[in-house]
């Protein structure tokens, strides 16, 4: 398995940050995020997310996210701060990326509300043209998707229902 580390000094790196306040406690949000093999329950783009290997959570745990559009990616936890932050390295992806790391960060703001941040850093293949494509096309598209994912997490926490590909709770 190939693993990618943090490469913040790369000149063609792109970083995307999206933070939203949700109406759920930080503990509730973290419990769902930490359930690593079940990201499909709240991620509106993920159809299934089987674990790979024998670790179900924490540093080194791996999953494959199969998307509704037919694509997939393998994610490996590279940073694990229980209750606060999880970072995954993306590999085996059908995207034009050299490497990518994504973090989910939870910060309590009150008894029943918290901020959830998704941060992604990546480098696109194709040199300067890839960097331009990342700035003009990928960055706005991914920021919108991150907002949708955080909103879907909030909906899942409030309803207890699995979120479907349209971002709405699925029928029981």
PDB file of C-alpha atoms in Angstrom:
ATOM      1  CA  UNK A   1       0.000   0.000   0.000  1.00  0.00           C
ATOM      2  CA  UNK A   2       1.315   3.402  -0.915  1.00  0.00           C
ATOM      3  CA  UNK A   3       1.025   6.122   1.689  1.00  0.00           C
ATOM      4  CA  UNK A   4       1.347   9.828   1.175  1.00  0.00           C
ATOM      5  CA  UNK A   5       2.666  12.162   3.824  1.00  0.00           C
ATOM      6  CA  UNK A   6       2.189  15.841   4.484  1.00  0.00           C
ATOM      7  CA  UNK A   7       3.796  17.915   1.729  1.00  0.00           C
ATOM      8  CA  UNK A   8       2.942  21.513   2.565  1.00  0.00           C
ATOM      9  CA  UNK A   9       6.127  22.882   0.990  1.00  0.00           C
ATOM     10  CA  UNK A  10       5.165  21.773  -2.512  1.00  0.00           C
ATOM     11  CA  UNK A  11       4.719  24.874  -4.658  1.00  0.00           C
ATOM     12  CA  UNK A  12       1.697  23.663  -6.626  1.00  0.00           C
ATOM     13  CA  UNK A  13      -0.206  22.546  -3.530  1.00  0.00           C
ATOM     14  CA  UNK A  14      -3.827  23.625  -3.117  1.00  0.00           C
ATOM     15  CA  UNK A  15      -5.571  23.920   0.239  1.00  0.00           C
ATOM     16  CA  UNK A  16      -9.325  24.041   0.804  1.00  0.00           C
ATOM     17  CA  UNK A  17     -10.959  24.762   4.172  1.00  0.00           C
ATOM     18  CA  UNK A  18     -14.677  24.673   4.970  1.00  0.00           C
ATOM     19  CA  UNK A  19     -16.055  25.210   8.492  1.00  0.00           C
ATOM     20  CA  UNK A  20     -19.707  25.141   9.512  1.00  0.00           C
ATOM     21  CA  UNK A  21     -21.469  25.427  12.849  1.00  0.00           C
ATOM     22  CA  UNK A  22     -23.783  22.465  13.399  1.00  0.00           C
ATOM     23  CA  UNK A  23     -26.460  21.808  15.991  1.00  0.00           C
ATOM     24  CA  UNK A  24     -24.983  18.755  17.710  1.00  0.00           C
ATOM     25  CA  UNK A  25     -22.468  18.293  20.493  1.00  0.00           C
ATOM     26  CA  UNK A  26     -18.811  17.826  19.632  1.00  0.00           C
ATOM     27  CA  UNK A  27     -18.991  14.389  21.278  1.00  0.00           C
ATOM     28  CA  UNK A  28     -21.892  13.315  19.041  1.00  0.00           C
ATOM     29  CA  UNK A  29     -20.163  14.603  15.902  1.00  0.00           C
ATOM     30  CA  UNK A  30     -16.870  12.930  16.812  1.00  0.00           C
ATOM     31  CA  UNK A  31     -18.558   9.591  17.559  1.00  0.00           C
ATOM     32  CA  UNK A  32     -19.937   9.482  13.999  1.00  0.00           C
ATOM     33  CA  UNK A  33     -16.699  10.703  12.391  1.00  0.00           C
ATOM     34  CA  UNK A  34     -14.619   8.211  14.393  1.00  0.00           C
ATOM     35  CA  UNK A  35     -16.820   5.334  13.184  1.00  0.00           C
ATOM     36  CA  UNK A  36     -14.364   5.087  10.294  1.00  0.00           C
ATOM     37  CA  UNK A  37     -15.933   2.251   8.292  1.00  0.00           C
ATOM     38  CA  UNK A  38     -19.349   3.898   8.300  1.00  0.00           C
ATOM     39  CA  UNK A  39     -18.650   7.242   6.623  1.00  0.00           C
ATOM     40  CA  UNK A  40     -21.251   6.233   4.009  1.00  0.00           C
ATOM     41  CA  UNK A  41     -23.943   6.778   6.649  1.00  0.00           C
ATOM     42  CA  UNK A  42     -23.508  10.552   6.423  1.00  0.00           C
ATOM     43  CA  UNK A  43     -21.377  11.295   3.339  1.00  0.00           C
ATOM     44  CA  UNK A  44     -23.758  12.031   0.432  1.00  0.00           C
ATOM     45  CA  UNK A  45     -21.215  10.935  -2.212  1.00  0.00           C
ATOM     46  CA  UNK A  46     -20.160   7.624  -0.600  1.00  0.00           C
ATOM     47  CA  UNK A  47     -22.206   4.515  -1.421  1.00  0.00           C
ATOM     48  CA  UNK A  48     -20.215   2.152   0.822  1.00  0.00           C
ATOM     49  CA  UNK A  49     -17.003   2.322   2.850  1.00  0.00           C
ATOM     50  CA  UNK A  50     -15.632  -1.106   3.785  1.00  0.00           C
ATOM     51  CA  UNK A  51     -12.665  -1.293   6.124  1.00  0.00           C
ATOM     52  CA  UNK A  52      -9.403  -2.665   4.755  1.00  0.00           C
ATOM     53  CA  UNK A  53      -7.250  -4.603   7.183  1.00  0.00           C
ATOM     54  CA  UNK A  54      -7.966  -5.346  10.823  1.00  0.00           C
ATOM     55  CA  UNK A  55      -7.998  -1.825  12.330  1.00  0.00           C
ATOM     56  CA  UNK A  56     -11.444  -0.265  12.583  1.00  0.00           C
ATOM     57  CA  UNK A  57     -10.336   3.174  13.766  1.00  0.00           C
ATOM     58  CA  UNK A  58      -7.288   5.139  14.895  1.00  0.00           C
ATOM     59  CA  UNK A  59      -3.856   5.600  13.369  1.00  0.00           C
ATOM     60  CA  UNK A  60      -3.251   3.273  10.430  1.00  0.00           C
ATOM     61  CA  UNK A  61      -6.904   2.254   9.904  1.00  0.00           C
ATOM     62  CA  UNK A  62      -7.850   2.005   6.219  1.00  0.00           C
ATOM     63  CA  UNK A  63     -11.109   2.107   4.267  1.00  0.00           C
ATOM     64  CA  UNK A  64     -12.141   2.179   0.634  1.00  0.00           C
ATOM     65  CA  UNK A  65     -14.804   4.722  -0.207  1.00  0.00           C
ATOM     66  CA  UNK A  66     -16.909   3.643  -3.175  1.00  0.00           C
ATOM     67  CA  UNK A  67     -18.746   6.601  -4.661  1.00  0.00           C
ATOM     68  CA  UNK A  68     -22.179   6.675  -6.247  1.00  0.00           C
ATOM     69  CA  UNK A  69     -20.551   7.850  -9.506  1.00  0.00           C
ATOM     70  CA  UNK A  70     -18.501   4.630  -9.739  1.00  0.00           C
ATOM     71  CA  UNK A  71     -15.185   6.058  -8.525  1.00  0.00           C
ATOM     72  CA  UNK A  72     -13.348   5.061  -5.372  1.00  0.00           C
ATOM     73  CA  UNK A  73     -10.488   6.075  -3.103  1.00  0.00           C
ATOM     74  CA  UNK A  74      -8.524   4.373  -0.329  1.00  0.00           C
ATOM     75  CA  UNK A  75      -8.108   6.424   2.857  1.00  0.00           C
ATOM     76  CA  UNK A  76      -5.549   5.730   5.584  1.00  0.00           C
ATOM     77  CA  UNK A  77      -5.614   7.546   8.936  1.00  0.00           C
ATOM     78  CA  UNK A  78      -2.279   9.368   9.340  1.00  0.00           C
ATOM     79  CA  UNK A  79      -3.170  11.674  12.255  1.00  0.00           C
ATOM     80  CA  UNK A  80      -5.559  10.730  15.048  1.00  0.00           C
ATOM     81  CA  UNK A  81      -6.423  13.130  17.885  1.00  0.00           C
ATOM     82  CA  UNK A  82      -9.441  11.530  19.614  1.00  0.00           C
ATOM     83  CA  UNK A  83     -12.377  13.880  19.972  1.00  0.00           C
ATOM     84  CA  UNK A  84     -10.697  16.564  17.865  1.00  0.00           C
ATOM     85  CA  UNK A  85      -9.062  15.683  14.559  1.00  0.00           C
ATOM     86  CA  UNK A  86      -8.601  12.893  12.052  1.00  0.00           C
ATOM     87  CA  UNK A  87      -6.417  13.184   8.943  1.00  0.00           C
ATOM     88  CA  UNK A  88      -6.435  10.678   6.117  1.00  0.00           C
ATOM     89  CA  UNK A  89      -4.055  10.209   3.201  1.00  0.00           C
ATOM     90  CA  UNK A  90      -5.851   9.438  -0.053  1.00  0.00           C
ATOM     91  CA  UNK A  91      -4.468   6.823  -2.443  1.00  0.00           C
ATOM     92  CA  UNK A  92      -5.628   4.541  -5.245  1.00  0.00           C
ATOM     93  CA  UNK A  93      -7.864   7.319  -6.509  1.00  0.00           C
ATOM     94  CA  UNK A  94      -9.162   7.955  -9.996  1.00  0.00           C
ATOM     95  CA  UNK A  95      -8.585  11.703  -9.706  1.00  0.00           C
ATOM     96  CA  UNK A  96      -5.766  13.683 -11.370  1.00  0.00           C
ATOM     97  CA  UNK A  97      -3.926  14.146  -8.061  1.00  0.00           C
ATOM     98  CA  UNK A  98      -0.297  13.425  -7.186  1.00  0.00           C
ATOM     99  CA  UNK A  99      -1.258  13.212  -3.506  1.00  0.00           C
ATOM    100  CA  UNK A 100      -3.982  14.398  -1.144  1.00  0.00           C
ATOM    101  CA  UNK A 101      -4.591  14.638   2.604  1.00  0.00           C
ATOM    102  CA  UNK A 102      -7.958  15.455   4.158  1.00  0.00           C
ATOM    103  CA  UNK A 103      -8.742  16.351   7.776  1.00  0.00           C
ATOM    104  CA  UNK A 104     -11.977  16.419   9.749  1.00  0.00           C
ATOM    105  CA  UNK A 105     -11.763  18.692  12.783  1.00  0.00           C
ATOM    106  CA  UNK A 106     -14.377  19.099  15.533  1.00  0.00           C
ATOM    107  CA  UNK A 107     -14.422  22.038  17.959  1.00  0.00           C
ATOM    108  CA  UNK A 108     -17.036  22.408  20.697  1.00  0.00           C
ATOM    109  CA  UNK A 109     -18.740  25.810  20.762  1.00  0.00           C
ATOM    110  CA  UNK A 110     -21.514  24.986  23.220  1.00  0.00           C
ATOM    111  CA  UNK A 111     -23.255  22.073  24.917  1.00  0.00           C
ATOM    112  CA  UNK A 112     -25.212  21.142  21.788  1.00  0.00           C
ATOM    113  CA  UNK A 113     -23.313  22.782  18.979  1.00  0.00           C
ATOM    114  CA  UNK A 114     -19.882  22.526  17.425  1.00  0.00           C
ATOM    115  CA  UNK A 115     -17.829  23.633  14.470  1.00  0.00           C
ATOM    116  CA  UNK A 116     -16.881  20.964  11.964  1.00  0.00           C
ATOM    117  CA  UNK A 117     -14.056  21.723   9.548  1.00  0.00           C
ATOM    118  CA  UNK A 118     -12.990  19.783   6.505  1.00  0.00           C
ATOM    119  CA  UNK A 119      -9.533  20.713   5.268  1.00  0.00           C
ATOM    120  CA  UNK A 120      -7.943  19.193   2.199  1.00  0.00           C
ATOM    121  CA  UNK A 121      -4.475  19.712   0.818  1.00  0.00           C
ATOM    122  CA  UNK A 122      -3.503  18.249  -2.525  1.00  0.00           C
ATOM    123  CA  UNK A 123      -1.284  18.589  -5.575  1.00  0.00           C
ATOM    124  CA  UNK A 124      -2.717  18.108  -9.043  1.00  0.00           C
ATOM    125  CA  UNK A 125      -0.858  16.358 -11.845  1.00  0.00           C
ATOM    126  CA  UNK A 126      -0.096  18.279 -15.097  1.00  0.00           C
ATOM    127  CA  UNK A 127       2.179  20.986 -13.630  1.00  0.00           C
ATOM    128  CA  UNK A 128       1.077  24.634 -13.953  1.00  0.00           C
ATOM    129  CA  UNK A 129      -1.997  23.652 -15.996  1.00  0.00           C
ATOM    130  CA  UNK A 130      -3.073  21.274 -13.202  1.00  0.00           C
ATOM    131  CA  UNK A 131      -2.533  23.986 -10.588  1.00  0.00           C
ATOM    132  CA  UNK A 132      -4.698  26.387 -12.603  1.00  0.00           C
ATOM    133  CA  UNK A 133      -7.392  23.712 -12.995  1.00  0.00           C
ATOM    134  CA  UNK A 134      -7.303  23.205  -9.211  1.00  0.00           C
ATOM    135  CA  UNK A 135      -7.804  26.922  -8.531  1.00  0.00           C
ATOM    136  CA  UNK A 136     -10.494  27.581 -11.128  1.00  0.00           C
ATOM    137  CA  UNK A 137     -12.507  24.346 -11.134  1.00  0.00           C
ATOM    138  CA  UNK A 138     -11.635  21.941  -8.341  1.00  0.00           C
ATOM    139  CA  UNK A 139     -11.364  24.335  -5.389  1.00  0.00           C
ATOM    140  CA  UNK A 140     -14.891  25.845  -5.719  1.00  0.00           C
ATOM    141  CA  UNK A 141     -16.427  22.441  -6.510  1.00  0.00           C
ATOM    142  CA  UNK A 142     -14.758  20.755  -3.517  1.00  0.00           C
ATOM    143  CA  UNK A 143     -15.618  23.618  -1.125  1.00  0.00           C
ATOM    144  CA  UNK A 144     -19.272  23.175  -2.119  1.00  0.00           C
ATOM    145  CA  UNK A 145     -19.041  19.423  -1.607  1.00  0.00           C
ATOM    146  CA  UNK A 146     -17.430  19.880   1.837  1.00  0.00           C
ATOM    147  CA  UNK A 147     -20.338  22.145   2.844  1.00  0.00           C
ATOM    148  CA  UNK A 148     -22.773  19.452   1.657  1.00  0.00           C
ATOM    149  CA  UNK A 149     -20.894  16.771   3.649  1.00  0.00           C
ATOM    150  CA  UNK A 150     -20.954  18.803   6.884  1.00  0.00           C
ATOM    151  CA  UNK A 151     -24.661  19.613   6.430  1.00  0.00           C
ATOM    152  CA  UNK A 152     -25.345  15.901   5.792  1.00  0.00           C
ATOM    153  CA  UNK A 153     -23.427  15.019   8.975  1.00  0.00           C
ATOM    154  CA  UNK A 154     -25.684  17.421  10.897  1.00  0.00           C
ATOM    155  CA  UNK A 155     -28.817  15.922   9.312  1.00  0.00           C
ATOM    156  CA  UNK A 156     -27.623  12.396  10.151  1.00  0.00           C
ATOM    157  CA  UNK A 157     -26.955  13.428  13.761  1.00  0.00           C
ATOM    158  CA  UNK A 158     -30.392  15.042  14.086  1.00  0.00           C
ATOM    159  CA  UNK A 159     -32.419  12.284  12.385  1.00  0.00           C
ATOM    160  CA  UNK A 160     -30.335   9.154  12.981  1.00  0.00           C
ATOM    161  CA  UNK A 161     -30.990   8.238   9.347  1.00  0.00           C
ATOM    162  CA  UNK A 162     -28.526   7.272   6.657  1.00  0.00           C
ATOM    163  CA  UNK A 163     -27.948  10.022   4.105  1.00  0.00           C
ATOM    164  CA  UNK A 164     -28.462   9.124   0.437  1.00  0.00           C
ATOM    165  CA  UNK A 165     -26.730  10.381  -2.673  1.00  0.00           C
ATOM    166  CA  UNK A 166     -29.060  13.372  -2.879  1.00  0.00           C
ATOM    167  CA  UNK A 167     -27.947  14.536   0.578  1.00  0.00           C
ATOM    168  CA  UNK A 168     -31.360  13.748   2.084  1.00  0.00           C
ATOM    169  CA  UNK A 169     -32.184  11.139   4.747  1.00  0.00           C
ATOM    170  CA  UNK A 170     -33.014   7.742   3.244  1.00  0.00           C
ATOM    171  CA  UNK A 171     -36.360   6.106   3.934  1.00  0.00           C
ATOM    172  CA  UNK A 172     -36.244   3.591   6.759  1.00  0.00           C
TER     173      UNK A 172
END
